[in-house]
Every structure is written in C-alpha cells, then in structure tokens.
PDB file of C-alpha atoms in Angstrom:
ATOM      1  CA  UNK A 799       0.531  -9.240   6.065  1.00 92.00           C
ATOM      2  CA  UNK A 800       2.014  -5.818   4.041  1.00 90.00           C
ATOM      3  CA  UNK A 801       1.177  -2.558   5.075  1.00 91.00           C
ATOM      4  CA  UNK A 802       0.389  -0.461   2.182  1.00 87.00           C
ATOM      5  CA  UNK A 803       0.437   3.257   2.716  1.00 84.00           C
ATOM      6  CA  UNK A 804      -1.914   5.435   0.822  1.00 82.00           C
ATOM      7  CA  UNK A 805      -0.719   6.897  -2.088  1.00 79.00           C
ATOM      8  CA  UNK A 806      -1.205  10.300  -2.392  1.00 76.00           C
ATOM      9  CA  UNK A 807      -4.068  10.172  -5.004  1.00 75.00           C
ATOM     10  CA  UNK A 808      -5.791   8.162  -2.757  1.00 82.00           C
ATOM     11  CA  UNK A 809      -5.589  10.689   0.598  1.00 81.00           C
ATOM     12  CA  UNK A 810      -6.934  13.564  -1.913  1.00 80.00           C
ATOM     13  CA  UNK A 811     -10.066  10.688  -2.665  1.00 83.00           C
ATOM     14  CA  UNK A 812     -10.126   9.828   1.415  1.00 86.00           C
ATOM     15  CA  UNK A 813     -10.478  13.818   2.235  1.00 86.00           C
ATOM     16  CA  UNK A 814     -12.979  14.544  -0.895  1.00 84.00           C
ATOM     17  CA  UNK A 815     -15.262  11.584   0.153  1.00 89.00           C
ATOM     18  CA  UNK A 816     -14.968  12.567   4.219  1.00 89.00           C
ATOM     19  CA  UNK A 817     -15.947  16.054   3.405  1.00 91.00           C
ATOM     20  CA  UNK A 818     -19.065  14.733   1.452  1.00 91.00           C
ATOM     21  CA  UNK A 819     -19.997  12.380   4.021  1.00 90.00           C
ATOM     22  CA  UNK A 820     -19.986  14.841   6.839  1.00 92.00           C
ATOM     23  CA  UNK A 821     -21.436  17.850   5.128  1.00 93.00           C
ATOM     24  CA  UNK A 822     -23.579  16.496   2.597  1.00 94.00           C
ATOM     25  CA  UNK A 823     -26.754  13.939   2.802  1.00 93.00           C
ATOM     26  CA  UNK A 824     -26.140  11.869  -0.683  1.00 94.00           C
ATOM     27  CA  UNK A 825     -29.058  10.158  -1.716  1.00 93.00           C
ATOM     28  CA  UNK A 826     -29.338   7.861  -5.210  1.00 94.00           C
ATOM     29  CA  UNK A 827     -32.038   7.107  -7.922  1.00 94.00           C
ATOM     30  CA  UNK A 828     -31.944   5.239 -10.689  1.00 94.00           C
ATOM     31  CA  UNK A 829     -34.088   5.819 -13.578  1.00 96.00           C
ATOM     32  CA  UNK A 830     -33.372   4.013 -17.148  1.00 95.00           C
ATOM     33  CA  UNK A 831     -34.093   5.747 -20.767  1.00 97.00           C
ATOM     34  CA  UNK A 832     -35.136   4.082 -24.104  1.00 97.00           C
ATOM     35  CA  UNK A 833     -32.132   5.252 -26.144  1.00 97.00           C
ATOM     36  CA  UNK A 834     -32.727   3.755 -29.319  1.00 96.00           C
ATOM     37  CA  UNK A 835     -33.595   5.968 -31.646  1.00 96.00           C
ATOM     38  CA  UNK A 836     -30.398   8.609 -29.999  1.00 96.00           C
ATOM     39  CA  UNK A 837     -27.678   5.679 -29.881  1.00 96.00           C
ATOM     40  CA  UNK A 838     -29.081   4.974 -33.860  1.00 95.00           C
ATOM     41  CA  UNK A 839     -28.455   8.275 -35.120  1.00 95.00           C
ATOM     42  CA  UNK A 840     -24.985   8.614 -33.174  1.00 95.00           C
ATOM     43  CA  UNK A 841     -23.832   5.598 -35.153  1.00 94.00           C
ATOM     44  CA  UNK A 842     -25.003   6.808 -38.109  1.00 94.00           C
ATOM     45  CA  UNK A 843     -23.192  10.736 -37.691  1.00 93.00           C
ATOM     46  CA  UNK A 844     -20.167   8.735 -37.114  1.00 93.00           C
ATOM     47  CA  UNK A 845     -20.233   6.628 -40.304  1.00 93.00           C
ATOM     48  CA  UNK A 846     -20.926   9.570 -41.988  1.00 92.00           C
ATOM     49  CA  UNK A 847     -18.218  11.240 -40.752  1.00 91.00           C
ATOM     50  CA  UNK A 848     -18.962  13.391 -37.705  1.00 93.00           C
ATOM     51  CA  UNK A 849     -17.310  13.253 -34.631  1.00 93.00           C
ATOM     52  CA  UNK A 850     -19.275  12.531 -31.175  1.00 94.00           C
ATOM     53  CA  UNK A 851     -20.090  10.099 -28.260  1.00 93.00           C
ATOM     54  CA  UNK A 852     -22.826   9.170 -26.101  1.00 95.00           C
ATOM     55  CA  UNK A 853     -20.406  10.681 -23.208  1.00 94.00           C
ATOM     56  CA  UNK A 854     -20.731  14.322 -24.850  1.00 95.00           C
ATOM     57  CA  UNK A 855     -24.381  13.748 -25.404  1.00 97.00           C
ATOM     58  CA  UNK A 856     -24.914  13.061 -21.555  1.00 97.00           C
ATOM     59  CA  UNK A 857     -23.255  16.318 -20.653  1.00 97.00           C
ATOM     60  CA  UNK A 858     -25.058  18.247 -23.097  1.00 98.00           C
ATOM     61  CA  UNK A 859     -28.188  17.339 -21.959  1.00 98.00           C
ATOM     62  CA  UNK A 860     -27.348  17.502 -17.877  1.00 98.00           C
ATOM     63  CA  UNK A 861     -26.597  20.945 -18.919  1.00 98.00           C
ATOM     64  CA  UNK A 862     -29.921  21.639 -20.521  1.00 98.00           C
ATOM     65  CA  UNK A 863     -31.436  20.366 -17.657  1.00 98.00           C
ATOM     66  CA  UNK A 864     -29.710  22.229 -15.361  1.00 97.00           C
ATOM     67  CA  UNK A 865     -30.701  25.030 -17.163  1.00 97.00           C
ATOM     68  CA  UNK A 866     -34.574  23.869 -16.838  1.00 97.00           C
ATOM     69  CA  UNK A 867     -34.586  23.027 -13.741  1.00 97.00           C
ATOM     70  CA  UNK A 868     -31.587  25.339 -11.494  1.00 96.00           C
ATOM     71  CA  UNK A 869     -32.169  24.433  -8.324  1.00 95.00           C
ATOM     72  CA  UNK A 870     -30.556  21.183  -8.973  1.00 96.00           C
ATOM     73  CA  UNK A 871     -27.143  23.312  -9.888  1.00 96.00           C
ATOM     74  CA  UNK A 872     -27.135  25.037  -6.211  1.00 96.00           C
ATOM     75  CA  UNK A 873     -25.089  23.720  -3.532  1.00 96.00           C
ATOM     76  CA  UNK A 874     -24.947  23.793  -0.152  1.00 95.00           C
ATOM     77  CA  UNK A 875     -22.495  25.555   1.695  1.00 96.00           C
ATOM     78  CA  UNK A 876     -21.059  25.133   5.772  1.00 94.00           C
ATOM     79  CA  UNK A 877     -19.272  28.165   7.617  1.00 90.00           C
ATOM     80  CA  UNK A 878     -18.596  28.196  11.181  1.00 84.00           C
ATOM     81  CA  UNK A 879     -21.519  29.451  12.347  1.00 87.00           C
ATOM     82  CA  UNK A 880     -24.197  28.723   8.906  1.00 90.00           C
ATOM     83  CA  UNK A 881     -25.312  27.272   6.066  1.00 93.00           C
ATOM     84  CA  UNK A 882     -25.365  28.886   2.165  1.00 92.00           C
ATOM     85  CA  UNK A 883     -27.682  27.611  -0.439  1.00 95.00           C
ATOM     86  CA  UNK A 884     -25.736  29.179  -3.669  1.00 96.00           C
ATOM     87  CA  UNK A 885     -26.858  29.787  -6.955  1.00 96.00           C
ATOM     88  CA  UNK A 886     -23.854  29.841  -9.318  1.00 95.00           C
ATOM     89  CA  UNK A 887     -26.081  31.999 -11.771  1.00 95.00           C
ATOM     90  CA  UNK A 888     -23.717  29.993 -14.236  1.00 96.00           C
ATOM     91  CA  UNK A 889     -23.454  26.086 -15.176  1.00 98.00           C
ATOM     92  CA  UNK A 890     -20.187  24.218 -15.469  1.00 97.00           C
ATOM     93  CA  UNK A 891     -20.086  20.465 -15.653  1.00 96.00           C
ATOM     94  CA  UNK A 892     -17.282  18.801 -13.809  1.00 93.00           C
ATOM     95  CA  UNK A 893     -16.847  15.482 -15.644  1.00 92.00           C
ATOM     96  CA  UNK A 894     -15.217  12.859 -14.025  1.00 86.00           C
ATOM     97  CA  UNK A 895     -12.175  11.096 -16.334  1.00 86.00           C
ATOM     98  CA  UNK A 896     -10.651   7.749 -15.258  1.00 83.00           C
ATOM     99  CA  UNK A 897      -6.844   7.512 -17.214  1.00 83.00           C
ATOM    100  CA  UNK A 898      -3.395   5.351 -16.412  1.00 81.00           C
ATOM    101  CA  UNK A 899      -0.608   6.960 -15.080  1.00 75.00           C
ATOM    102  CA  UNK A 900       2.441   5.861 -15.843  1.00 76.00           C
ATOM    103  CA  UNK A 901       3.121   3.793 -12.727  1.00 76.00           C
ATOM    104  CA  UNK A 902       0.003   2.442 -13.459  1.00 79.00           C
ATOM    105  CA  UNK A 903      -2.369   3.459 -11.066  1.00 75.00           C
ATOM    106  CA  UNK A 904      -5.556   3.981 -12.344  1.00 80.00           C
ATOM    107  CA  UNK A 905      -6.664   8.035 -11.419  1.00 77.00           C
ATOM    108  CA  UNK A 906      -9.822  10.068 -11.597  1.00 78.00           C
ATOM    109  CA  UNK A 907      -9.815  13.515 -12.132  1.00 80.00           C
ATOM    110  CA  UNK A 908     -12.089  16.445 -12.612  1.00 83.00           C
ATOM    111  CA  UNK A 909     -12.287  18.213 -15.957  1.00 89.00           C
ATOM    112  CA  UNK A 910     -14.586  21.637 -16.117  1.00 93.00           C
ATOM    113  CA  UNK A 911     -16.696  21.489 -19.144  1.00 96.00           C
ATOM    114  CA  UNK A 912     -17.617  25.561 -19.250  1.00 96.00           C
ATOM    115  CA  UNK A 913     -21.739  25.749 -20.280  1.00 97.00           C
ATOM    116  CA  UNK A 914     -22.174  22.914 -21.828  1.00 97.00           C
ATOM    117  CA  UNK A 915     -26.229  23.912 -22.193  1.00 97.00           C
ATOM    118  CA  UNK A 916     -24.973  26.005 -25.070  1.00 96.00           C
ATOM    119  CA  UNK A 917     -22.296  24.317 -27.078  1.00 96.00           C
ATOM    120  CA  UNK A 918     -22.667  22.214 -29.470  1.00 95.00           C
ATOM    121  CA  UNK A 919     -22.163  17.989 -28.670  1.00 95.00           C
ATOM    122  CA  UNK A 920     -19.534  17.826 -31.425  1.00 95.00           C
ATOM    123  CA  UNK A 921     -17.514  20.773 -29.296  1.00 96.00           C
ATOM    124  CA  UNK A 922     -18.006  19.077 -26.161  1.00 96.00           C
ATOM    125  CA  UNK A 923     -16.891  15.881 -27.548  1.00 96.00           C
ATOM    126  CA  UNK A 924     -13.448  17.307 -28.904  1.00 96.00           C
ATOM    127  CA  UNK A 925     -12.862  18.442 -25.763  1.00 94.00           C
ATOM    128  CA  UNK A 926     -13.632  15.445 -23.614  1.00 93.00           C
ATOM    129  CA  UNK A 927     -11.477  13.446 -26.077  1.00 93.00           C
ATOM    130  CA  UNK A 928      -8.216  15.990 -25.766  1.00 91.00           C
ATOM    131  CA  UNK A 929      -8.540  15.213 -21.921  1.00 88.00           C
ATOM    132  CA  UNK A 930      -8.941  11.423 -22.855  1.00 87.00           C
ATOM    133  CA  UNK A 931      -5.860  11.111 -25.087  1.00 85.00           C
ATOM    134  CA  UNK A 932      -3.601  13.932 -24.345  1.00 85.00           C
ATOM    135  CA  UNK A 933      -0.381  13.444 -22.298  1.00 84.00           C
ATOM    136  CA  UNK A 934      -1.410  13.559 -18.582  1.00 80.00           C
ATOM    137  CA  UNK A 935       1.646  15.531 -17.469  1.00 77.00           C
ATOM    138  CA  UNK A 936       0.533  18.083 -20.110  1.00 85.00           C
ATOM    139  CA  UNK A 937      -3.365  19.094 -18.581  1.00 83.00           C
ATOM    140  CA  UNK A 938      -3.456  21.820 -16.173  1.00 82.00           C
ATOM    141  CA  UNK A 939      -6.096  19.787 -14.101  1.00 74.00           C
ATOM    142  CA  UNK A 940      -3.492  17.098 -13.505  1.00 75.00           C
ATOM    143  CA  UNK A 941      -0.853  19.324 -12.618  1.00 78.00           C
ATOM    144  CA  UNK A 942      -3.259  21.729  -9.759  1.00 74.00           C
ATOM    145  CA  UNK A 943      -4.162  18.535  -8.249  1.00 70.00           C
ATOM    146  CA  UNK A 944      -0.413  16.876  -8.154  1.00 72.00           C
ATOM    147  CA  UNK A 945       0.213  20.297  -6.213  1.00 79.00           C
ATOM    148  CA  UNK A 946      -2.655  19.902  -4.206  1.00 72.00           C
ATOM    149  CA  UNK A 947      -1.513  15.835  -3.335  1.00 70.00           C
ATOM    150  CA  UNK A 948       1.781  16.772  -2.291  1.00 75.00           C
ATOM    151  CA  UNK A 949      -0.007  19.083   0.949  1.00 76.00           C
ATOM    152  CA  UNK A 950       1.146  18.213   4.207  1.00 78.00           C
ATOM    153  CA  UNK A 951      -2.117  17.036   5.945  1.00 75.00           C
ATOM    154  CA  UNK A 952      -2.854  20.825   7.535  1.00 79.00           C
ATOM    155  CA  UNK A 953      -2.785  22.346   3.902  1.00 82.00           C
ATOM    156  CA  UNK A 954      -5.435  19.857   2.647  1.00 81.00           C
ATOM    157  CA  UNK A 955      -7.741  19.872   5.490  1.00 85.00           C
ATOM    158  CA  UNK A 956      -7.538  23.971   4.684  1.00 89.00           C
ATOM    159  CA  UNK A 957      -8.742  23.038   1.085  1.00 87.00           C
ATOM    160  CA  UNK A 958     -11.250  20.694   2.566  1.00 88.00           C
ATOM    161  CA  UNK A 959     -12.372  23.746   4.876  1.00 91.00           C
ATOM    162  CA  UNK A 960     -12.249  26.325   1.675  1.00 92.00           C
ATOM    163  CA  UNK A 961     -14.172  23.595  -0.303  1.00 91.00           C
ATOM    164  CA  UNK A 962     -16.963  23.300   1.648  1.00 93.00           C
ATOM    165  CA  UNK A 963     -17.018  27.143   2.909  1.00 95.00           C
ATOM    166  CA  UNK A 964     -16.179  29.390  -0.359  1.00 96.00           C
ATOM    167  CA  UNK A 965     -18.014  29.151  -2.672  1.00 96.00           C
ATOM    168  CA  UNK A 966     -15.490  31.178  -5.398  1.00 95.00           C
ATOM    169  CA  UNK A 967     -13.345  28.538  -4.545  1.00 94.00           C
ATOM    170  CA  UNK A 968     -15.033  25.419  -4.921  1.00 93.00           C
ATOM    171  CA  UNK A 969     -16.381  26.739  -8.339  1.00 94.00           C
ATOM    172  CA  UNK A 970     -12.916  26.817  -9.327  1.00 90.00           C
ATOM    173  CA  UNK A 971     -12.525  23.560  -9.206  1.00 87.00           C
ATOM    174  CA  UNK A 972     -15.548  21.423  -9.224  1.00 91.00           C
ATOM    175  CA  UNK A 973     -17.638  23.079 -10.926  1.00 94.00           C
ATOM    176  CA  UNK A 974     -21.818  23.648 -10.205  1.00 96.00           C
ATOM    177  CA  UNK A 975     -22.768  19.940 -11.033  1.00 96.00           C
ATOM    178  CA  UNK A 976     -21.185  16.314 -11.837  1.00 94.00           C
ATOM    179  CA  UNK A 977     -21.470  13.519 -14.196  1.00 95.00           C
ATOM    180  CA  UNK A 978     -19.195  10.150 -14.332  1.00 91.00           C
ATOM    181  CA  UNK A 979     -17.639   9.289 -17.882  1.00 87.00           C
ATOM    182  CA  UNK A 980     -17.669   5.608 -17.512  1.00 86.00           C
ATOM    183  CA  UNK A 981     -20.879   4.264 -19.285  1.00 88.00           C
ATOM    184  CA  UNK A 982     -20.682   0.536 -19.830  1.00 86.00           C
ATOM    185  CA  UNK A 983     -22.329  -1.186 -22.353  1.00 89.00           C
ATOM    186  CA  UNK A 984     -24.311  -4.353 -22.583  1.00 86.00           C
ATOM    187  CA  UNK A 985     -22.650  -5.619 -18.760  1.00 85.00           C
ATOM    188  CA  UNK A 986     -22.504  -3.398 -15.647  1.00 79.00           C
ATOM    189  CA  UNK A 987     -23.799  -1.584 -13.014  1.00 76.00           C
ATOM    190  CA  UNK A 988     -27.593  -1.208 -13.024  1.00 76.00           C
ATOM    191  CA  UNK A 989     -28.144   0.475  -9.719  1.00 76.00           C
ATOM    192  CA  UNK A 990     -26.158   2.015  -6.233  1.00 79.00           C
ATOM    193  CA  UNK A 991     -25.782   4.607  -3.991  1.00 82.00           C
ATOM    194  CA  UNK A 992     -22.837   7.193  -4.098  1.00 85.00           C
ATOM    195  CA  UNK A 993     -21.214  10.078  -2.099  1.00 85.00           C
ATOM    196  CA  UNK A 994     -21.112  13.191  -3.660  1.00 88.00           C
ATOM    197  CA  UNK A 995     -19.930  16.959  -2.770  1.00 86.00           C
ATOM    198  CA  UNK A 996     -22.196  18.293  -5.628  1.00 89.00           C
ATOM    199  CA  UNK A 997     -25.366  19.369  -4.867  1.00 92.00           C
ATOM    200  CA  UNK A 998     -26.557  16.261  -7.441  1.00 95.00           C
ATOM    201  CA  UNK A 999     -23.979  14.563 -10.161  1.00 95.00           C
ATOM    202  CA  UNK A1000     -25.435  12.010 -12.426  1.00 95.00           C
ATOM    203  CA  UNK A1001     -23.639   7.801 -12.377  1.00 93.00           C
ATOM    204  CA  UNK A1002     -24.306   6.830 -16.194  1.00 92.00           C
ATOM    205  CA  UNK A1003     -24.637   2.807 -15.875  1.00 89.00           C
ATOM    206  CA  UNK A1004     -25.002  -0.134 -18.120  1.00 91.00           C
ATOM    207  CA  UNK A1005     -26.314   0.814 -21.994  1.00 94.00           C
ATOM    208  CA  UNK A1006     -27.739  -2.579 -23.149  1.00 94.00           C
ATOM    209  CA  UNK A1007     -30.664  -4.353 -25.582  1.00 94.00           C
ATOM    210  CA  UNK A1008     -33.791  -5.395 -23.024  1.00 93.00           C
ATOM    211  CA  UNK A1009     -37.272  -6.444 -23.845  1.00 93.00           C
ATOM    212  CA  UNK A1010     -39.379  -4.211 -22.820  1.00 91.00           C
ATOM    213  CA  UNK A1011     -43.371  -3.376 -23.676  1.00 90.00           C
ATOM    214  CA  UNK A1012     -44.313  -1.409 -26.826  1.00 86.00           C
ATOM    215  CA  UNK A1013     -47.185  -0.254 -28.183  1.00 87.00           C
ATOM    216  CA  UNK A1014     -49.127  -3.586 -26.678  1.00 89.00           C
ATOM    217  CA  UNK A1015     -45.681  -5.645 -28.701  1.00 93.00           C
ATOM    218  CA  UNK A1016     -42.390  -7.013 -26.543  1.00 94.00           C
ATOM    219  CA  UNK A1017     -39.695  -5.727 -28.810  1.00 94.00           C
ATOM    220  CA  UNK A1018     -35.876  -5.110 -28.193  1.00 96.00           C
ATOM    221  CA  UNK A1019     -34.668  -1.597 -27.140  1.00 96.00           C
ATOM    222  CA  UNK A1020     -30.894   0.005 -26.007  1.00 96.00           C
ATOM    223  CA  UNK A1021     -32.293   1.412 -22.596  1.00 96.00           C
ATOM    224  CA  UNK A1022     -29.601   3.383 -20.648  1.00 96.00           C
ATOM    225  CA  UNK A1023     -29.551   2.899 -16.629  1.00 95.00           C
ATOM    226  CA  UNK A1024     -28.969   6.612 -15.382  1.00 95.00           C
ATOM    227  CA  UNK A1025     -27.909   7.330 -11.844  1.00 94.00           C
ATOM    228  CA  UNK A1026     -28.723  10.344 -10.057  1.00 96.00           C
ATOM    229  CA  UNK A1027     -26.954  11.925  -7.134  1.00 96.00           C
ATOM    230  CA  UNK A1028     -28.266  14.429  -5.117  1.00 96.00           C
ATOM    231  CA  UNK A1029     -27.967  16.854  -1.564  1.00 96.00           C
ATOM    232  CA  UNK A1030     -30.974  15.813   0.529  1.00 96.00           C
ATOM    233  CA  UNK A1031     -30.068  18.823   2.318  1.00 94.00           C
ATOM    234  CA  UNK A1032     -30.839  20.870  -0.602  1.00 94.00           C
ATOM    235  CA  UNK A1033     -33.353  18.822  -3.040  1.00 95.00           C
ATOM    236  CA  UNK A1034     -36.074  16.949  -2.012  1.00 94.00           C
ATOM    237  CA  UNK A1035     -37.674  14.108  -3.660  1.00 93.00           C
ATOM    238  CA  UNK A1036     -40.254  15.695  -6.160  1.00 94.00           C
ATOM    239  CA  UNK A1037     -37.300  18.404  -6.998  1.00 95.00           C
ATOM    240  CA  UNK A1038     -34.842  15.312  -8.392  1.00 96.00           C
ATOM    241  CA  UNK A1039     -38.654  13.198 -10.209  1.00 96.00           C
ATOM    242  CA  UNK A1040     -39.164  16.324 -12.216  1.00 96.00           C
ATOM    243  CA  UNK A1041     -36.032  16.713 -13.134  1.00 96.00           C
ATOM    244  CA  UNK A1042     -35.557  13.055 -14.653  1.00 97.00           C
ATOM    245  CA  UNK A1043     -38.516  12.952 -16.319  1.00 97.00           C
ATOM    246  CA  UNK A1044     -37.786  15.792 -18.142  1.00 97.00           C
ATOM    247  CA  UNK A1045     -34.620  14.517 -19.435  1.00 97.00           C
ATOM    248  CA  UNK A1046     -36.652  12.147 -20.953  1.00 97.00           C
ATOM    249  CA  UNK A1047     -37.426  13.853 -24.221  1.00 96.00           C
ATOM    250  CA  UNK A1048     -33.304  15.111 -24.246  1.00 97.00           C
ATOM    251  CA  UNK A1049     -32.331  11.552 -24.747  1.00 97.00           C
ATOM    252  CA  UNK A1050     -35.284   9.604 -26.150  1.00 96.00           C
ATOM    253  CA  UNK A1051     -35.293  11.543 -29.092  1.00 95.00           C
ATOM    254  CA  UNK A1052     -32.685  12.959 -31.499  1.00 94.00           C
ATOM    255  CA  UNK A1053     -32.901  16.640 -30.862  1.00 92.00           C
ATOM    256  CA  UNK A1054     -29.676  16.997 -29.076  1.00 92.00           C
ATOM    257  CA  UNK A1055     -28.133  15.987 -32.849  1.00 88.00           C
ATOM    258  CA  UNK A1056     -28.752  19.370 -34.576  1.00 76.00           C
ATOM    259  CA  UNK A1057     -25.835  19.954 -36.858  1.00 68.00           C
ATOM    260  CA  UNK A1058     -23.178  22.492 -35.000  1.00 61.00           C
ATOM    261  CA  UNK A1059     -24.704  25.726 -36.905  1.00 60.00           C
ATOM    262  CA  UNK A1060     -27.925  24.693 -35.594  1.00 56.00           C
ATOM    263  CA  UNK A1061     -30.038  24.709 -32.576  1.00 51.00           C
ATOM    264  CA  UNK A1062     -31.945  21.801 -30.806  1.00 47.00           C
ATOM    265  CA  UNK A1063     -35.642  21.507 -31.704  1.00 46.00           C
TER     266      UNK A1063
END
C-alpha cells in the first residue's frame, strides 16, 4: 500500500467540486445534434485556407444562446444569511482546457473567452489555440491559479467562501457560464451527470457517423452528443428544453460560418 498525497492541483479540484456539491443542485441532459452539413463546411473553410474548429464553433453558439435565452447565464449566489440570483448583464464563457505540465500531470484550467455572442468563430478560435499551444508558465490563468494552489487550507476555504458569496469575484474568474473543450470523435462518452458551480456549463461528447431516419430514408449523419449542466436551484426543466432546442438551428445549419466581416444569418 503507498499513500499518495494530493497534489496541489488536485486540492484546488477537491474544494471547487465540494463547493458545487454543497451549494449547487447539478442536474444533466443530454441532447444530440445532426452536424453534418456544419462539420462539412468546417472542413471545407479549412482546406481553403481559414482557420477554425468545431471547439470555437461550440462557444460561439453557447454564447448566442445565452444571449437568447439569459436566464441560463445567472447564477446563484449563498451569503450567511441569503441567497442571490445574479444577472451578470454581460456573457463570458469560461472554457475548460486540459494541457501537460511538465511533470506530467495532466491539468484543467479555466480560460475566459470575453462575449463570445459577438466575435467572430475565426477570433475565438485563435484564441483558444494560443491557450492550447502557448508555454503554460507564460498564461496569466496558469500563474493566478499556481498562486491560488500554494494557499494554506484557511486561504482557500476564504476563496471557496468569496466564490460562492461575491459575485465581482467569482466573475473574475469563472466567468457567467461553462463549456468543456474535449469533444471526442467517433468513440466516447455519450451520456453522464456532472458537478458544476455554473449556473449551467455544457459537456460536448462523442461526434460520430449514426444511422438515423431521414426524410422516410436510413442514411448516415455526424450527430454530436451535447451535455448540458445546469443549477436546479435556479433553472427548471422547461427553462434548460427551450434552450436546447433552440441551439438546434446554431449548429444544424451553417450560419455560424459567416466570413469575419460578416454577420450570422
């Protein structure tokens, strides 16, 4: 038997996952998208030059939808003595990136993608990229939190407490909503339930070809399995079913591939 302590990446994932399991009520859904016709025209920008992923496209249009629907982009706040519903009156994505570090331990960290509703997908994608590739001892992300994992145990139940309490604070670092980087493709996760300290974050899953029923035909589509996070406490059922289904025409059609000069459809 060996005793392995926790390394201190993995006490700043304990606190962040106890502080969404006591003051948050995560519940998942899993709806799945016919992403043909999108993943189609991405491989087509790229042989023609242009510069984008699937990854950027997801955050894009989270953001729209955030934007369509903004009571999925509050979160729920816990003082002393009450609770805060906030509305941000602003949307920031905070996009989860898995890298190496050079001990090898694998690490996830938050990067704030500023309204991503408005940019344009080849933008976004530069800038998810730069996080992807660039040295980790260089991003100001990795360096706040490499502060915040050397705390004594008082100093990061305090950021815990100002976490879940301010919310000036927690904006600062998480963000308004989530979304996970690490879509698979044709093998992986299809379904699952999550914790989360957003008030909903979205799990992309497996991207892979499936029969499915078309126009009276069985043909072969890409459909996308799409995870969905959210704050029972805050969103209710019908809230998070609206929202999905209208994310539907954002990624079953090509309209979130406007040129950068241009404007979605």
């Amino acid at each position: 038997m060996e005793i392995v302590p926790f390394t201190p990446n993995r006490v700043f994932v304990y606190e962040h996952l106890a502080r969404a399991k006591r003051f948050h009520c995560s519940v998942t859904g899993t709806f799945e998208y016919d992403v043909t016709d999108l993943v189609a025209s991405v491989e087509e920008a790229r042989s023609q030059g242009r510069s984008i992923g699937l990854v950027a496209l997801l955050v894009k249009a989270t953001g729209m939808l955030m934007e369509q629907h903004p009571r999925m982009n509050r979160h729920v706040f816990h003082r002393l003595w009450k609770k805060l519903e906030v509305d941000f009156q602003k949307i920031s994505c905070t996009l989860i990136v898995l890298r190496q570090a050079p001990g090898g331990e694998d690490i996830l960290f938050p990067v704030l993608l500023e309204d991503p509703h408005t940019r344009s997908i080849d933008d976004i994608h530069a800038e998810i990229k730069h996080y992807k590739t660039a040295e980790l001892s260089s991003l100001p992300q990795i360096q706040a939190f490499e502060r915040i994992k050397k705390m004594p145990g008082w100093q990061m139940r305090w950021f815990s407490y100002k976490a879940r309490s301010d919310p000036h604070f927690y904006l600062r670092y998480f963000g308004t909503y989530g979304l996970s980087s690490m879509l698979t493709r044709d093998w992986g996760g299809i379904g699952g339930s999550a914790l989360a300290n957003t008030g909903s974050g979205f799990q992309p899953g497996v991207l892979r070809d499936e029969p499915k029923v078309l126009d009276g035909a069985i043909v072969i589509r890409k459909m996308l399995r799409l995870n969905v996070v959210a704050d029972h406490f805050l969103l209710d059922g019908m809230d998070v079913l609206r929202a999905m289904q209208d994310l539907r025409p954002l990624l079953e059609t090509t309209q979130l591939l406007a040129p950068p000069n241009a404007s979605p459809s």
